[in-house]
Coordinates of C-alpha atoms and ligand atoms in Angstrom, one line a residue:
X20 CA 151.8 140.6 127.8
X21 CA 153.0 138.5 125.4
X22 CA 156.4 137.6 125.9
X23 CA 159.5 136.0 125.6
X24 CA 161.0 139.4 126.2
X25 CA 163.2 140.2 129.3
X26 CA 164.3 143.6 128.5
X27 CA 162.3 146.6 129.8
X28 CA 163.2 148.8 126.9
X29 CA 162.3 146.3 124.2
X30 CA 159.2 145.7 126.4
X31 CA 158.4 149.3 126.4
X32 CA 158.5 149.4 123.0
X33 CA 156.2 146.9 122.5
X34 CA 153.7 148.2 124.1
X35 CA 153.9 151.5 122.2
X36 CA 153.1 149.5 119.2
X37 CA 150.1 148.2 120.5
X38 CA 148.9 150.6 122.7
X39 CA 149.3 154.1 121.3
X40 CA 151.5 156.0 119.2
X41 CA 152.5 158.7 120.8
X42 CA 154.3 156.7 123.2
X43 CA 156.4 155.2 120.8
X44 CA 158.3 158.1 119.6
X45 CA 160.0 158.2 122.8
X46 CA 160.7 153.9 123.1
X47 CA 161.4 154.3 119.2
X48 CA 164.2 156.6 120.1
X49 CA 165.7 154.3 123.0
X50 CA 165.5 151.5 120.2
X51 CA 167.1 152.6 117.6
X52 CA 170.0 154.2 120.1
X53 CA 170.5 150.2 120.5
X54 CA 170.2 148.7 117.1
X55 CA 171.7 145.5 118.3
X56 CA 168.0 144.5 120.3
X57 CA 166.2 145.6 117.3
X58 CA 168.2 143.2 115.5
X59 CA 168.2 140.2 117.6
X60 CA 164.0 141.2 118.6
X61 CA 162.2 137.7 118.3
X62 CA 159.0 138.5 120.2
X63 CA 156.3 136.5 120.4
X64 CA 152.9 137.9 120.5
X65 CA 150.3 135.6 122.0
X66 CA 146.6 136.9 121.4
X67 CA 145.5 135.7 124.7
X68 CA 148.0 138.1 126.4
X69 CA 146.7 140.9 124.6
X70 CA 142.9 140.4 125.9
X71 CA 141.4 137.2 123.2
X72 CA 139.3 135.4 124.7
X73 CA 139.4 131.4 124.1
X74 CA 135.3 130.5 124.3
X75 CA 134.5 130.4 120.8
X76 CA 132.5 133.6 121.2
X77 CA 133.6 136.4 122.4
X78 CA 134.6 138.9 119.8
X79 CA 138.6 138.4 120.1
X80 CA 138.9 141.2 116.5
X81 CA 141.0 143.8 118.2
X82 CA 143.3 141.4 120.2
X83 CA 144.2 139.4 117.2
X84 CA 144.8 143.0 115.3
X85 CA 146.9 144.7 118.2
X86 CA 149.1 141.5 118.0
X87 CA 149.9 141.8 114.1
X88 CA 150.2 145.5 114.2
X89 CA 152.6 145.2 116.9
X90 CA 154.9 141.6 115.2
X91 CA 154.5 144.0 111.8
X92 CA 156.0 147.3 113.6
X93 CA 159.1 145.2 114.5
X94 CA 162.4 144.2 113.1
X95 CA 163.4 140.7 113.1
X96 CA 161.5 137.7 113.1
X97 CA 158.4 138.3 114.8
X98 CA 155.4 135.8 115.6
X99 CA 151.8 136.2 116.1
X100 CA 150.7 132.9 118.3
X101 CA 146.7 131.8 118.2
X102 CA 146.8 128.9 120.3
X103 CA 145.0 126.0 121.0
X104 CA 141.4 127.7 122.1
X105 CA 138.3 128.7 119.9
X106 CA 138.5 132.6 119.3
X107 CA 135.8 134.3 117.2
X108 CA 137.2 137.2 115.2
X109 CA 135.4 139.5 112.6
X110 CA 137.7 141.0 110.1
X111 CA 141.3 141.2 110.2
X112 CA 143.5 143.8 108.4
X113 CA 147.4 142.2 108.1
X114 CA 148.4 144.6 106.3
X115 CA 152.2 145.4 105.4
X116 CA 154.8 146.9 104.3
X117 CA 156.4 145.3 108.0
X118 CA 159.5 146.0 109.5
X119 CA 160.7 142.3 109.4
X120 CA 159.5 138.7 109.3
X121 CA 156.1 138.0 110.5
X122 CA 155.4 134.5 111.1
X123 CA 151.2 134.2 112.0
X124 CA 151.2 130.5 113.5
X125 CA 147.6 129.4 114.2
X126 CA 147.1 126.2 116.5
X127 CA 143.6 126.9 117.6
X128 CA 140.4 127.3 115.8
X129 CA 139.2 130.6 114.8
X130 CA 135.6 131.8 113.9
X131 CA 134.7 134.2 111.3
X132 CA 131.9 136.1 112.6
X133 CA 128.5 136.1 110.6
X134 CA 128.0 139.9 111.2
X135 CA 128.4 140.5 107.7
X136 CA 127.7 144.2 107.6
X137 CA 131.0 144.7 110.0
X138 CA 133.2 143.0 106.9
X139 CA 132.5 145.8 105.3
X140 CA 132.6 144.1 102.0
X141 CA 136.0 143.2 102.9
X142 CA 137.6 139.7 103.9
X143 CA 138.2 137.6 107.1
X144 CA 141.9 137.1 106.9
X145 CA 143.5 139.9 104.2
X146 CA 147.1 139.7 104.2
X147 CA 148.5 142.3 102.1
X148 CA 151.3 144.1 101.0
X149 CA 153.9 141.9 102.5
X150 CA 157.1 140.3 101.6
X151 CA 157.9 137.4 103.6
X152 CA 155.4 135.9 105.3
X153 CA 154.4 132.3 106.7
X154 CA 151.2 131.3 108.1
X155 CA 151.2 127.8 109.6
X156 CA 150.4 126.0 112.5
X157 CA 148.0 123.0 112.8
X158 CA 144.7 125.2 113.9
X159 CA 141.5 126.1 111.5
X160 CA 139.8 128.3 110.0
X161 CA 136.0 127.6 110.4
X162 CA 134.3 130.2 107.9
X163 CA 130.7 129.1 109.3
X164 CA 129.9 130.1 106.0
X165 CA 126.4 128.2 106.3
X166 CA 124.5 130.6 108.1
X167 CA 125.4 133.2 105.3
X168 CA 125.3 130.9 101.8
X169 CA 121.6 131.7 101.1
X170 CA 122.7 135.3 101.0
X171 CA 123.8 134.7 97.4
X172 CA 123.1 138.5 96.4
X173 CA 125.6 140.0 99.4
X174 CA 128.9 140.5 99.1
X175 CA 130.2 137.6 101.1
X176 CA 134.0 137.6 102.2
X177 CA 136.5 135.6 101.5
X178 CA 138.6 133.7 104.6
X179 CA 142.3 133.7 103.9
X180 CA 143.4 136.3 101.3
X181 CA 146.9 137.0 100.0
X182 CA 146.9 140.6 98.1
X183 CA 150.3 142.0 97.1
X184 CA 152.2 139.4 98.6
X185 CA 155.6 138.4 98.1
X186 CA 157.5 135.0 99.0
X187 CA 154.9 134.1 101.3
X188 CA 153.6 130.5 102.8
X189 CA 150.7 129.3 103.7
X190 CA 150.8 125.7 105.1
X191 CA 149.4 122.9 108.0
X192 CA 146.1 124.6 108.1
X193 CA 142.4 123.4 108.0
X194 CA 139.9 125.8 106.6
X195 CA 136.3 124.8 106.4
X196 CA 132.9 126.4 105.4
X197 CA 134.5 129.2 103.8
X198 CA 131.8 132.3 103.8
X199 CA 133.1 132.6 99.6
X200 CA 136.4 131.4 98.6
X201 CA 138.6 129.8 101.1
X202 CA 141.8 130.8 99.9
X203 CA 142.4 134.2 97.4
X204 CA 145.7 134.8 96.2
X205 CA 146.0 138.2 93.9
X206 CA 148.4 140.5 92.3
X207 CA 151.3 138.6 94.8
X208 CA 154.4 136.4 93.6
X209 CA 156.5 133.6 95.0
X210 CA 153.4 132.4 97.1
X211 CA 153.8 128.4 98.3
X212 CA 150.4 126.7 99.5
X213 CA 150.7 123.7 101.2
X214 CA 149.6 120.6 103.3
X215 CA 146.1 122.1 103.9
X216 CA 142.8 121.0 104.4
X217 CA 140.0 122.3 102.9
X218 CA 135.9 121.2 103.5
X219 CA 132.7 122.7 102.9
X220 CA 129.8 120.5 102.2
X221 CA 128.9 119.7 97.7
X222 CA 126.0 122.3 97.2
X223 CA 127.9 125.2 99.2
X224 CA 127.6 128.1 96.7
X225 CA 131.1 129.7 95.7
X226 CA 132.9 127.9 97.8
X227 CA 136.3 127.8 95.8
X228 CA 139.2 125.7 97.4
X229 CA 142.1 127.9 95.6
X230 CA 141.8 130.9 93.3
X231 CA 144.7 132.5 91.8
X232 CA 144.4 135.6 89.9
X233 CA 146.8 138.3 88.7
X234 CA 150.0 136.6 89.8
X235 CA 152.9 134.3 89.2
X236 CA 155.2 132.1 90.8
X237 CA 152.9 130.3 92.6
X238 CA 153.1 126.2 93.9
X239 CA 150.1 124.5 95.4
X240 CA 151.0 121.2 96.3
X241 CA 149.1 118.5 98.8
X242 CA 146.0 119.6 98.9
X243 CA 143.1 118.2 100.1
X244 CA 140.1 119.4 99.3
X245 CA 135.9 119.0 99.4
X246 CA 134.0 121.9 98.2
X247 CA 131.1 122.9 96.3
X248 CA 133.0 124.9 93.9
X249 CA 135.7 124.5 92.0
X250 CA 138.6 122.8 94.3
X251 CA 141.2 125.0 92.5
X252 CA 140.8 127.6 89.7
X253 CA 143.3 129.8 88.1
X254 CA 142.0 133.0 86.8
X255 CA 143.6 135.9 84.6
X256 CA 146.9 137.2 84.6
X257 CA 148.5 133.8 86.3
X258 CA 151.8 132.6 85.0
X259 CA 154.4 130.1 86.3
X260 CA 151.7 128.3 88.5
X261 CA 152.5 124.6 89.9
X262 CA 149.7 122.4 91.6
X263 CA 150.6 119.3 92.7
X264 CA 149.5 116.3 94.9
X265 CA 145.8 117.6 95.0
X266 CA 142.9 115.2 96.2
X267 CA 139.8 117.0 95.4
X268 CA 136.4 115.8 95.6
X269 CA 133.5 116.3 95.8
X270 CA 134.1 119.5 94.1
X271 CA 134.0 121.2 90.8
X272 CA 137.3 120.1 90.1
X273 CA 140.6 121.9 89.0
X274 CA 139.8 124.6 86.4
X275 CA 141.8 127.2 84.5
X276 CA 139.0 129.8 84.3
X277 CA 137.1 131.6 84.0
X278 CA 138.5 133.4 81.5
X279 CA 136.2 136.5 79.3
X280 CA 134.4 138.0 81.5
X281 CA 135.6 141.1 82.3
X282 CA 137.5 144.1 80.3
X283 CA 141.4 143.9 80.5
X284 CA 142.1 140.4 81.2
X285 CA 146.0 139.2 81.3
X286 CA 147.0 135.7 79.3
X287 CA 147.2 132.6 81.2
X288 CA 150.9 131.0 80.7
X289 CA 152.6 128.4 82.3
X290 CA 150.4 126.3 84.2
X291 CA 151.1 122.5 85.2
X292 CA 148.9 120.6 87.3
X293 CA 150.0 117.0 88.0
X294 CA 149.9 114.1 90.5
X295 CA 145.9 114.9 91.5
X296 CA 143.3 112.5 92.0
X297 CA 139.8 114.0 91.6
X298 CA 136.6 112.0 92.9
X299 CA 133.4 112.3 92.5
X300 CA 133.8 116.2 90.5
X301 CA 131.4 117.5 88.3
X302 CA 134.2 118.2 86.1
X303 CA 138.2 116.6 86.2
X304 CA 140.8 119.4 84.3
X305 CA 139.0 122.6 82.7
X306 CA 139.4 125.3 80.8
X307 CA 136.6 127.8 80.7
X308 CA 136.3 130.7 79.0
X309 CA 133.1 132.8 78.2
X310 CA 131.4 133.7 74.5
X311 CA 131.5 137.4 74.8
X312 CA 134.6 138.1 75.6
X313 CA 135.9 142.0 76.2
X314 CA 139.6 141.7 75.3
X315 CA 142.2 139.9 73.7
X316 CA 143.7 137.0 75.8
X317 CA 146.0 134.1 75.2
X318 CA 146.0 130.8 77.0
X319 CA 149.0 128.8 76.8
X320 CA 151.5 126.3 77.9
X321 CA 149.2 124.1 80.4
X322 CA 150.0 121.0 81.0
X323 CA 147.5 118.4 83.4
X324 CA 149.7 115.2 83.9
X325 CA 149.1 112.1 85.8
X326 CA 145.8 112.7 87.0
X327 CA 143.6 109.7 88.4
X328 CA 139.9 110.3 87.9
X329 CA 137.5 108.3 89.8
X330 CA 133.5 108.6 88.9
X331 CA 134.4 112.4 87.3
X332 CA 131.6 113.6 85.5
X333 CA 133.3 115.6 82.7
X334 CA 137.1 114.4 83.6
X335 CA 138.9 116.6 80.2
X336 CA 137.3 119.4 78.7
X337 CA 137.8 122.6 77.1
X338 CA 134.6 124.6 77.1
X339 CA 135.5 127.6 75.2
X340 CA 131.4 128.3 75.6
X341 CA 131.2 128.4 78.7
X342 CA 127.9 130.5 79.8
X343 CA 126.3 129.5 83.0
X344 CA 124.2 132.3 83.3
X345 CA 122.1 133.6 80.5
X346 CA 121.8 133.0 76.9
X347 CA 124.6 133.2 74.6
X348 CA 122.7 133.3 71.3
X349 CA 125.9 132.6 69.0
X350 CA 126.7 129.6 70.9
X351 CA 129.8 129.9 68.2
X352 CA 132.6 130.6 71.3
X353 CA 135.2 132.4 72.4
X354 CA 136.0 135.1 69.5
X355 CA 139.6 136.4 71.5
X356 CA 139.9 134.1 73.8
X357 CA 143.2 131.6 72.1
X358 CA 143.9 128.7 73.7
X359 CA 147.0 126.9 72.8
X360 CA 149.5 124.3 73.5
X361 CA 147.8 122.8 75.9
X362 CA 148.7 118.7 77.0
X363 CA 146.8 116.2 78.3
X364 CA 148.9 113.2 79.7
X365 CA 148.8 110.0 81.5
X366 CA 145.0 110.7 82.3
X367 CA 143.3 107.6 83.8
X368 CA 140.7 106.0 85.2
X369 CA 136.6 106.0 85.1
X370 CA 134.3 109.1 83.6
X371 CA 130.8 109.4 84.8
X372 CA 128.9 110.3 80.9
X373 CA 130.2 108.8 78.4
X374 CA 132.0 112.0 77.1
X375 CA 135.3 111.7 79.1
X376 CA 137.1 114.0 76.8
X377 CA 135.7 117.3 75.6
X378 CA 138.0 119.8 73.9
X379 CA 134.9 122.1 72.5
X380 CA 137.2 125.2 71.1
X381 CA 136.0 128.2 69.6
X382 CA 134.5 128.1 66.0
X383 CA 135.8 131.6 65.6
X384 CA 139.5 130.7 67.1
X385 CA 140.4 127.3 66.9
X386 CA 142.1 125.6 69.9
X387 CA 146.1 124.3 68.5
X388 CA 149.0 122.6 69.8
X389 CA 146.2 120.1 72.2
X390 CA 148.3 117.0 73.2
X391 CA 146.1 114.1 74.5
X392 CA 148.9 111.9 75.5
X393 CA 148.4 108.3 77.5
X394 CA 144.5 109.3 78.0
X395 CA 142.8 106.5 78.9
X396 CA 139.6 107.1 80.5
X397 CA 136.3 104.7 80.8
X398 CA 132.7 105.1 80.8
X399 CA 131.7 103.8 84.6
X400 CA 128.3 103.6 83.4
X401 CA 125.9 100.6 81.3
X402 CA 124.6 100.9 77.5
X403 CA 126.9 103.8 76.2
X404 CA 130.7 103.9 75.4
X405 CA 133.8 105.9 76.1
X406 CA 134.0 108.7 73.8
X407 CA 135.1 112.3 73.0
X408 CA 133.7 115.3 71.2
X409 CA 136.3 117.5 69.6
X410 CA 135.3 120.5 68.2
X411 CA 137.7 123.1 66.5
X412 CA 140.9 121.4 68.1
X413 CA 144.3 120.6 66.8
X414 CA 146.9 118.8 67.7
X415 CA 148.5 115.2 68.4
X416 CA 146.7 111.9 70.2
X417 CA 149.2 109.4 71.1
X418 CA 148.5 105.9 73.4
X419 CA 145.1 107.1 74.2
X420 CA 142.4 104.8 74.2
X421 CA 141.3 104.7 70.5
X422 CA 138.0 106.4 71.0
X423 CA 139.3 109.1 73.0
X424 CA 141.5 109.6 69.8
X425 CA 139.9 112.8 68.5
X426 CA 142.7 114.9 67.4
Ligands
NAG8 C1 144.6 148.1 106.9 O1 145.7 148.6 107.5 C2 146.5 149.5 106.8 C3 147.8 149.7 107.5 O2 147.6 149.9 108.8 C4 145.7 150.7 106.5 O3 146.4 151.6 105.6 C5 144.4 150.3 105.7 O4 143.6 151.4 105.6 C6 143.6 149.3 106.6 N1 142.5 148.8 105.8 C7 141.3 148.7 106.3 C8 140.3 148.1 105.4 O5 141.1 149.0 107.4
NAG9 C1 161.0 134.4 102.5 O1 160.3 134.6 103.7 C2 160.9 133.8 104.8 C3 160.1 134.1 106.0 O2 158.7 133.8 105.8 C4 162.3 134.1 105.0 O3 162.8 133.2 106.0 C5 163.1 133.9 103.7 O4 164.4 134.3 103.9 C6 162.4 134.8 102.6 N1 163.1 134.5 101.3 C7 163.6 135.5 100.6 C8 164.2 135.1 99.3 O5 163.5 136.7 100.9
NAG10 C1 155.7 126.8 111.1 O1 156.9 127.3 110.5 C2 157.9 127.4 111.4 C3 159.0 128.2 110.7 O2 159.4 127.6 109.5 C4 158.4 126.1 111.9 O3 159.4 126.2 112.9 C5 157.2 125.4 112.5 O4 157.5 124.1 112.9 C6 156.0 125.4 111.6 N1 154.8 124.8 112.3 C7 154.0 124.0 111.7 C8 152.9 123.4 112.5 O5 154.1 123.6 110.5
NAG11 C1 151.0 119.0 107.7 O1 150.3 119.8 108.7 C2 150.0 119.1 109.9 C3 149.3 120.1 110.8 O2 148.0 120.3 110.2 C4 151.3 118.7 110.5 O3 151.0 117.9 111.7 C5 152.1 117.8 109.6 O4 153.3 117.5 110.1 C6 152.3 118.5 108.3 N1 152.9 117.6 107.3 C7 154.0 117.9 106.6 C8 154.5 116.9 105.6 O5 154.5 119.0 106.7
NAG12 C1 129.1 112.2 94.9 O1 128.8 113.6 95.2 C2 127.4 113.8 95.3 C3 127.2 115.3 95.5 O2 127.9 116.0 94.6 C4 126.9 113.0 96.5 O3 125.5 113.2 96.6 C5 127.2 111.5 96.4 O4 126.9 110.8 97.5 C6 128.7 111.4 96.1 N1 129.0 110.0 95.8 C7 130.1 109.4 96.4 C8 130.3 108.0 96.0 O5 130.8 110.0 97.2
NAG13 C1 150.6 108.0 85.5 O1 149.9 108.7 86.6 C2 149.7 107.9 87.8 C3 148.9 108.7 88.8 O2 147.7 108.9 88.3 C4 151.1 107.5 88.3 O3 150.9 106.6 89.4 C5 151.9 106.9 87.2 O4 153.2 106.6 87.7 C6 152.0 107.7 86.0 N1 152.7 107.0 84.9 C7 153.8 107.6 84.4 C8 154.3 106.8 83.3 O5 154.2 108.7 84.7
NAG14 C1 152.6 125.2 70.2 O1 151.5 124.9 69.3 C2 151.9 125.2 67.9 C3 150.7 124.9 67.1 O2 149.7 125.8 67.5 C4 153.1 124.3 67.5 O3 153.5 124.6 66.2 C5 154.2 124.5 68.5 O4 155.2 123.6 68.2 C6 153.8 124.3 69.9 N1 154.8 124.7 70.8 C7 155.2 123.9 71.8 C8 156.3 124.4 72.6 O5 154.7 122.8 72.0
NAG15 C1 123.5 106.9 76.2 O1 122.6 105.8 75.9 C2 121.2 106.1 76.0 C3 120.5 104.8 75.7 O2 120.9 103.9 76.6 C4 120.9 107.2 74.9 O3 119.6 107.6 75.1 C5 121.8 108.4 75.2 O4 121.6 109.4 74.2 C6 123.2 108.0 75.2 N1 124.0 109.2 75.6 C7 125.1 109.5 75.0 C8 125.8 110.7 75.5 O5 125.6 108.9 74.0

C-alpha cells in the first residue's frame, strides 16, 4: 500500500478506510486516543498500490475510488497520486464533505471509459461537496469522447466536474476529447482554473471548454483551448467571474450564455474577460439569450477588454435572439431577459463577415449602458467593409473605428 507512512497504527487505519468499515471503528478509536498523528497524517495514496493498473485498459474504477475515499476519510493534508502510466477508469464519485485537505495530483493519462450505460447519466470526474481542494499535476484527461459524439440523443457525461465546491483549484492539466463538456463548474464558490490545456477536434458536438453555472467567485486564467463548442461560456446564476489569458480557437468562442431557457434562472453580474486572443471562432465575445424566455433575469456589469481577434467570424455581438433550434416566430427578442452595462474595450484586430460588431438587443427590452470603447476591428475579407448592426442598444462609442460607431 500506498505509503509514506511508518506507523502501524496510522497504517491500520488506513486500511480500514479502504477496505471495510467495520474495521475501522476499532483503528478509529486508537486514532483519535493519539490526536497528534491525526494531525501531522500526510499520506500519500498512490492508485497503483491500491490494485490500478497502468496499460491503458484495464478498468482501474475502484482503485482510483478506494484511494479518494480513503485521502477524504483523513485529517490533514492528504494526496491521491495517479502517476505517470495510462489508467482507464469509468466514473468516479469524489465526493465530500472530507476530513481534511485532499490534494488529487494527476501525472499520468487517464481514460474515460466509453461504456456509457455504467455512467449512469452521471460524470467521469464529479468532485463534489468539498471545501478545499486542488487537482493538479501535469497528466491528462483523454475523454475519447469520439467514439460516443454521434450519440447526440444520450446523455453523455461530462469529464471534470466541480459541484458544491468551495476554494478549490484546478490547474497543469490537459484534458482532451471531452465525452460533453470538459470542465463543469456549479453551485461552488472560490473556484481558480488554471494553466490547462484543452483539445477536441472543430465539429465535436458540445464540447464546451469551461462552463460556469450557479456560482461566484470564480478566476479562469491561461487557458488554452480548441474545441467545437464554445471555449468558455458562463451560464445563469454566475457572479464575480474573472477569465483571463485565454487563447481559444478553433472554437465557438467565449460566451455569456445561454441565458432563457429554462424556468428560474439567476442574473448574470460581474463578469470580466480580458487579455484573450480568439482565432479562427465562429463567434469572438457573446452574449446569448433566447426569445421565449421563462423568468425575469438581469445581465450586468460585463466587461470583455483587450481582446485580439484574428479571422473571428462574429468577433462582438449581443444576440438577444438567439434560437438555434426551431422557429421563434416573433423574432422580436428577449421580452425579460435585460442586459445592461455591458463594455466593449480595446477590441482589435481582423473579423471574418463584414459585421464585426453586433449588439442585436431585444425590441421588447432594450440593451443600455453598452460601451464600445477602442474597438477597432477589420473586415479580412475583399468587396465589403467593416461594419456594425445595432439594434435596440444604448450607450457610448469612443475611439472606435468610425463605422463600428453604432451607439
Ligand atoms: C458518491 O459518494 C457519496 C459519499 O460517499 C454518496 O453519498 C453518493 O451517493 C455517491 N454518489 C453516487 C452517484 O454514487
Ligand atoms: C484552500 O484550500 C487549500 C488546499 O487546497 C488550502 O491550503 C487553503 O488554506 C484553503 N484556503 C482557505 C481560505 O481555506
Ligand atoms: C500541485 O500543487 C502542489 C501544492 O500546491 C504543488 O506542491 C505541486 O508542485 C503542484 N504540482 C504541479 C504539477 O503543478
Ligand atoms: C503549467 O502546467 C505545466 C504542467 O502541465 C507545468 O509544467 C508548468 O510549470 C505550469 N506552469 C505554470 C506557470 O504554473
Ligand atoms: C479554421 O477552422 C476551420 C474549422 O472550424 C478549419 O476548417 C480551418 O482550417 C481553420 N483555419 C485556420 C486558418 O486555422
Ligand atoms: C489592448 O489589448 C492588447 C491585447 O489585445 C494589449 O496588448 C494592449 O496593451 C492593450 N492596450 C491597452 C491600452 O490596454
Ligand atoms: C449603467 O447603465 C446605466 C444606463 O442603463 C447608466 O445610467 C449607469 O451609469 C451605468 N452604470 C455604470 C456603473 O456604468
Ligand atoms: C458583401 O458583398 C457582396 C458583394 O460583393 C454582397 O452580395 C453581400 O450582400 C455583402 N454582404 C454584406 C454583409 O454586406
Amino acid at each position: 500500500m500506498a505509503v509514506t507512512m511508518d506507523n502501524a497504527i496510522r497504517f491500520m487505519f488506513i486500511l480500514s478506510v479502504v477496505y471495510g468499515a467495520a474495521y475501522a471503528k476499532k483503528s478509529e478509536a486508537k486514532v483519535a486516543s493519539a490526536p497528534s498523528l491525526v494531525a501531522a497524517a500526510n499520506t500519500v495514496f498512490d492508485i497503483t498500490e491500491l490494485g490500478a493498473v497502468a496499460d491503458g485498459k484495464t478498468d482501474s474504477t475502484k482503485a482510483v475510488q478506494d484511494a479518494w475515499d480513503a485521502a477524504c476519510g483523513l485529517a490533514g493534508s492528504q494526496k491521491v497520486v495517479i502517476p505517470k502510466g495510462e489508467f482507464m477508469t469509468g466514473s468516479l464519485n469524489f465526493s465530500g464533505p472530507c476530513k481534511g485537505y485532499v490534494t488529487v495530483q494527476i501525472d499520468g493519462t487517464m481514460f474515460g471509459s466509453n461504456d456509457i450505460p455504467k455512467y449512469n447519466k452521471g460524470n467521469w470526474i464529479e468532485i463534489l461537496h468539498i471545501d478545499n481542494v486542488l487537482v493538479n499535476g501535469s497528466g491528462t484527461l483523454d475523454g475519447q469522447g469520439a467514439a460516443v459524439w454521434k450519440d447526440e440523443c444520450k446523455i453523455l457525461p461530462n469529464t471534470l466536474v466541480l459541484d458544491y465546491v468551495k476554494n478549490g483549484t484546478v490547474s497543469g492539466l490537459k484534458l482532451v476529447n471531452a465525452k460533453f463538456f470538459h470542465i463543469n463548474v456549479y453551485m461552488s464558490k472560490g473556484v481558480t482554473i488554471k494553466n490547462v490545456t484543452i483539445t477536441a477536434v472543430a465539429n465535436s458536438p458540445n464540447t464546451d471548454g469551461v462552463h460556469i453555472g450557479d456560482s461566484s467567485e470564480i478566476s479562469v486564467s491561461d487557458l488554452t483551448i480548441a474545441t467545437g463548442d464554445d471555449c468558455i461560456s458562463v451560464g445563469p446564476g454566475s457572479s464575480w467571474i474573472s477569465i483571463q489569458g485565454i487563447t481559444c480557437g478553433p472554437g465557438q468562442g467565449i460566451s455569456v450564455g445561454c441565458l432563457g431557457r429554462f424556468k428560474d434562472e439567476k442574473d448574470v453580474t460581474d463578469v470580466t474577460v480580458r487579455d484573450c486572443v480568439l482565432r479562427n471562432t465562429s463567434n469572438g465575445v457573446r452574449i446569448k439569450s433566447y426569445e421565449d424566455v421563462l423568468s425575469p433575469i438581469t445581465v450586468s456589469r460585463l466587461t470583455f477588454e483587450n481582446i485580439q481577434m484574428d479571422g473571428v467570424a462574429n468577433p462582438v455581438i449581443v444576440d438577444q435572439k438567439y434560437c438555434p433550434e426551431k422557429d421563434c416566430p416573433e423574432k422580436k427578442g428577449s421580452k425579460t431577459v435585460t442586459i445592461k452595462n455591458v463594455t466593449f474595450r480595446n477590441i482589435t484586430g481582423t473579423s471574418n463577415t463584414p459585421e464585426a460588431v453586433s449588439l442585436l438587443c431585444s425590441d421588447q427590452l432594450p440593451c443600455s449602458g453598452m460601451e464600445l470603447l477602442d474597438v477597432n476591428l477589420k473586415y479580412n475579407g475583399k468587396d465589403n467593409k467593416t461594419m456594425a448592426v445595432c439594434t435596440n442598444a444604448k450607450g457610448i462609442s469612443k475611439g472606435s473605428l468610425q463605422a463600428l460607431d453604432c451607439l
